[in-house]
Amino acid sequence: MAQGLSASTLFLSLAGGFIPSLFWLWFWLKEDRQPEPKNLLIAVFIGGILMVPAAMAMEYLILYSGISASATLLAWAFIEEFVKFWIVKRIAFSNKAFDEPVDAIIYMITAALGFASLENTLFMIKTFNESGLLSSIGVGNTRFIGATLLHTASSAIIGAMIAFSFNKKSRRKMAFLGLIMAGALHFFFNKLILTSRDGNILRALIPIWLIVIALIFLMEKIKRRQTR
C-alpha cells in the first residue's frame, strides 16, 4: 500500500539515487589527466539534475499524444539524450575550460550522471511507496547497474563524436550523429528491458558493459592523441 513520503524514505531514495552516480562520476573524472574546473563540473552535474523535470514534462505530453508504445519509447529516449546534450552545450561547450577533445566526454558523462541521480531517486521513491524497502533496494541495484550505465554510455557516445571532430568543421554534424546513435542505444536498451524477464535483464546489460569498456579504451586513445 502506498504511504506518505517520510524522512527515512527520502533519505534512502536520495542515497540510492545519488551515491552510485557519484561513484561513477569519480571513476570517470580520475581518467582525466588535466582535471576540469570543479565549479564547472558541479554546474554541469546540477544542470543534468534540472533536466529531469524538463524531460518528464515532454515525456508526459508524448505519453498522452496517442502514438504507439514503441514510438513513445523512441521519443522518450531521444528527449532524454537531447536535454542532456543541450545543457552541456549551454554550460560547458562555450566555456574557455572546454579546450581538449576528452573534455567533451567528461562533461557529457557528468550531465548524464546528474540526470541519472534524480531519475533513480524518483524511481526509488515510487517503488518504496508502492512495494516497500526490499523492492526499493532491488530497484536501486538494478538502476545502479543498468540505467546509470545506460545514461553514461549514451551520453559518452555523443561526447566521443564531438571529441573526434574537436577542431573540425564537421563537429556539429558529428554531434548530431552522436545524438542519433545515443538515442538509438537508449531506445533499444529500454525495449530489451521491457521484453526481458528475471535473468534475461542481465543479458540485456551486456551490450552496455561492452560499450563502457570500449569507452575507457577510447578515452585513452583520445588522450594519447592530445599529447602528440
Short mmCIF file of C-alpha atoms in Angstrom, two decimals, residues 52-224:
data_model
loop_
_atom_site.label_atom_id
_atom_site.label_comp_id
_atom_site.label_asym_id
_atom_site.label_seq_id
_atom_site.Cartn_x
_atom_site.Cartn_y
_atom_site.Cartn_z
CA VAL A 52 14.88 15.59 -15.38
CA PRO A 53 11.68 17.61 -14.77
CA ALA A 54 12.05 19.17 -18.23
CA ALA A 55 12.30 15.72 -19.81
CA MET A 56 9.42 14.40 -17.70
CA ALA A 57 7.15 17.23 -18.85
CA MET A 58 7.86 16.48 -22.51
CA GLU A 59 7.53 12.73 -21.94
CA TYR A 60 4.16 13.29 -20.27
CA LEU A 61 2.91 15.07 -23.38
CA ILE A 62 4.20 12.24 -25.58
CA LEU A 63 2.54 9.62 -23.36
CA TYR A 64 -0.90 11.13 -23.95
CA SER A 65 -0.37 12.02 -27.60
CA GLY A 66 -1.94 8.79 -28.83
CA ILE A 67 1.13 7.36 -30.60
CA SER A 68 2.15 3.70 -30.28
CA ALA A 69 4.08 2.30 -27.33
CA SER A 70 7.23 1.80 -29.41
CA ALA A 71 7.04 5.33 -30.80
CA THR A 72 6.59 6.62 -27.25
CA LEU A 73 9.70 4.76 -26.08
CA LEU A 74 11.64 6.10 -29.05
CA ALA A 75 10.55 9.67 -28.39
CA TRP A 76 11.38 9.39 -24.69
CA ALA A 77 14.86 8.09 -25.49
CA PHE A 78 15.64 10.99 -27.81
CA ILE A 79 14.15 13.55 -25.43
CA GLU A 80 16.46 12.43 -22.63
CA GLU A 81 19.53 12.34 -24.85
CA PHE A 82 18.73 15.76 -26.29
CA VAL A 83 18.21 17.53 -22.94
CA LYS A 84 21.49 16.13 -21.58
CA PHE A 85 23.34 17.34 -24.66
CA TRP A 86 21.56 20.71 -24.62
CA ILE A 87 22.50 21.53 -21.03
CA VAL A 88 26.16 20.64 -21.61
CA LYS A 89 26.19 22.78 -24.75
CA ARG A 90 24.74 25.69 -22.78
CA ILE A 91 27.01 25.41 -19.74
CA ALA A 92 30.30 23.82 -20.78
CA PHE A 93 30.88 23.82 -24.53
CA SER A 94 31.00 27.62 -24.64
CA ASN A 95 33.32 27.85 -21.63
CA LYS A 96 37.04 28.54 -22.10
CA ALA A 97 37.80 25.47 -19.96
CA PHE A 98 36.43 23.33 -22.80
CA ASP A 99 39.79 23.18 -24.56
CA GLU A 100 40.56 19.48 -25.12
CA PRO A 101 38.77 16.72 -27.05
CA VAL A 102 38.41 14.46 -23.99
CA ASP A 103 36.57 17.28 -22.19
CA ALA A 104 33.53 16.60 -24.38
CA ILE A 105 33.23 13.09 -22.95
CA ILE A 106 33.85 14.24 -19.37
CA TYR A 107 31.15 16.93 -19.46
CA MET A 108 28.60 14.73 -21.21
CA ILE A 109 29.14 11.97 -18.64
CA THR A 110 28.87 14.48 -15.79
CA ALA A 111 25.50 15.75 -17.04
CA ALA A 112 24.31 12.18 -17.63
CA LEU A 113 25.13 11.17 -14.07
CA GLY A 114 23.37 14.24 -12.68
CA PHE A 115 20.32 13.26 -14.73
CA ALA A 116 20.55 9.63 -13.61
CA SER A 117 20.84 10.66 -9.94
CA LEU A 118 17.45 12.36 -9.77
CA GLU A 119 15.79 9.90 -12.13
CA ASN A 120 16.93 6.97 -9.98
CA THR A 121 15.86 8.78 -6.80
CA LEU A 122 12.34 9.31 -8.16
CA PHE A 123 12.08 5.66 -9.22
CA MET A 124 13.17 4.53 -5.76
CA ILE A 125 10.65 6.81 -4.04
CA LYS A 126 7.88 5.43 -6.24
CA THR A 127 8.92 1.81 -5.60
CA PHE A 128 9.38 2.42 -1.87
CA ASN A 129 5.86 3.83 -1.54
CA GLU A 130 4.29 1.07 -3.64
CA SER A 131 6.23 -2.02 -2.55
CA GLY A 132 8.39 -1.25 0.47
CA LEU A 133 12.07 -1.25 1.40
CA LEU A 134 13.24 -4.55 -0.12
CA SER A 135 11.77 -3.80 -3.53
CA SER A 136 13.26 -0.32 -3.39
CA ILE A 137 16.70 -1.78 -2.70
CA GLY A 138 16.24 -4.13 -5.64
CA VAL A 139 15.32 -1.23 -7.89
CA GLY A 140 18.38 0.65 -6.65
CA ASN A 141 20.68 -2.24 -7.53
CA THR A 142 19.12 -2.69 -10.98
CA ARG A 143 19.28 1.00 -11.81
CA PHE A 144 22.84 1.24 -10.43
CA ILE A 145 23.89 -1.39 -12.96
CA GLY A 146 21.50 -0.62 -15.79
CA ALA A 147 20.05 2.86 -16.05
CA THR A 148 23.11 4.67 -14.70
CA LEU A 149 25.40 2.83 -17.11
CA LEU A 150 22.97 3.47 -19.95
CA HIS A 151 22.94 7.22 -19.37
CA THR A 152 26.72 7.21 -19.05
CA ALA A 153 27.30 5.18 -22.22
CA SER A 154 24.79 7.01 -24.39
CA SER A 155 25.97 10.49 -23.41
CA ALA A 156 29.61 9.45 -23.73
CA ILE A 157 28.91 8.42 -27.32
CA ILE A 158 27.86 12.00 -28.09
CA GLY A 159 30.95 13.27 -26.30
CA ALA A 160 33.19 10.88 -28.24
CA MET A 161 31.79 12.02 -31.59
CA ILE A 162 32.47 15.63 -30.62
CA ALA A 163 35.95 14.71 -29.37
CA PHE A 164 36.95 13.11 -32.66
CA SER A 165 35.84 16.20 -34.58
CA PHE A 166 37.04 18.71 -31.97
CA ASN A 167 38.85 21.13 -34.28
CA LYS A 168 36.98 20.27 -37.45
CA LYS A 169 34.14 21.91 -39.34
CA SER A 170 32.21 18.66 -39.10
CA ARG A 171 31.80 18.94 -35.32
CA ARG A 172 28.13 19.93 -35.49
CA LYS A 173 27.35 17.06 -37.87
CA MET A 174 29.27 14.62 -35.68
CA ALA A 175 27.39 15.83 -32.60
CA PHE A 176 24.11 15.22 -34.43
CA LEU A 177 25.26 11.75 -35.48
CA GLY A 178 26.27 11.03 -31.88
CA LEU A 179 22.82 12.13 -30.71
CA ILE A 180 21.19 9.73 -33.17
CA MET A 181 23.42 6.87 -32.00
CA ALA A 182 22.79 7.68 -28.33
CA GLY A 183 19.03 7.84 -28.81
CA ALA A 184 19.02 4.54 -30.70
CA LEU A 185 21.06 2.83 -27.96
CA HIS A 186 18.75 4.23 -25.29
CA PHE A 187 15.66 3.04 -27.16
CA PHE A 188 16.92 -0.49 -27.82
CA PHE A 189 18.08 -0.91 -24.22
CA ASN A 190 14.69 0.15 -22.87
CA LYS A 191 12.99 -2.16 -25.35
CA LEU A 192 15.18 -5.07 -24.21
CA ILE A 193 14.45 -4.36 -20.54
CA LEU A 194 10.70 -4.26 -21.13
CA THR A 195 10.74 -7.55 -23.04
CA SER A 196 13.19 -9.34 -20.72
CA ARG A 197 12.40 -11.29 -17.59
CA ASP A 198 14.46 -12.00 -14.49
CA GLY A 199 17.93 -13.22 -15.52
CA ASN A 200 17.44 -12.04 -19.08
CA ILE A 201 17.78 -8.47 -17.82
CA LEU A 202 21.44 -9.16 -17.12
CA ARG A 203 21.81 -10.34 -20.70
CA ALA A 204 20.39 -7.01 -21.85
CA LEU A 205 23.14 -5.25 -19.89
CA ILE A 206 25.97 -6.98 -21.76
CA PRO A 207 25.99 -4.53 -24.71
CA ILE A 208 26.08 -1.59 -22.27
CA TRP A 209 29.06 -3.06 -20.41
CA LEU A 210 30.85 -3.63 -23.72
CA ILE A 211 30.25 -0.01 -24.71
CA VAL A 212 31.55 1.24 -21.35
CA ILE A 213 34.71 -0.87 -21.72
CA ALA A 214 35.15 0.44 -25.27
CA LEU A 215 34.74 4.00 -23.98
CA ILE A 216 37.56 3.52 -21.48
CA PHE A 217 39.90 2.48 -24.30
CA LEU A 218 38.53 5.28 -26.47
CA MET A 219 39.32 7.89 -23.83
CA GLU A 220 42.87 6.58 -23.61
CA LYS A 221 43.21 6.86 -27.39
CA ILE A 222 41.91 10.43 -27.35
CA LYS A 223 44.27 11.37 -24.51
CA ARG A 224 47.23 9.91 -26.43
#
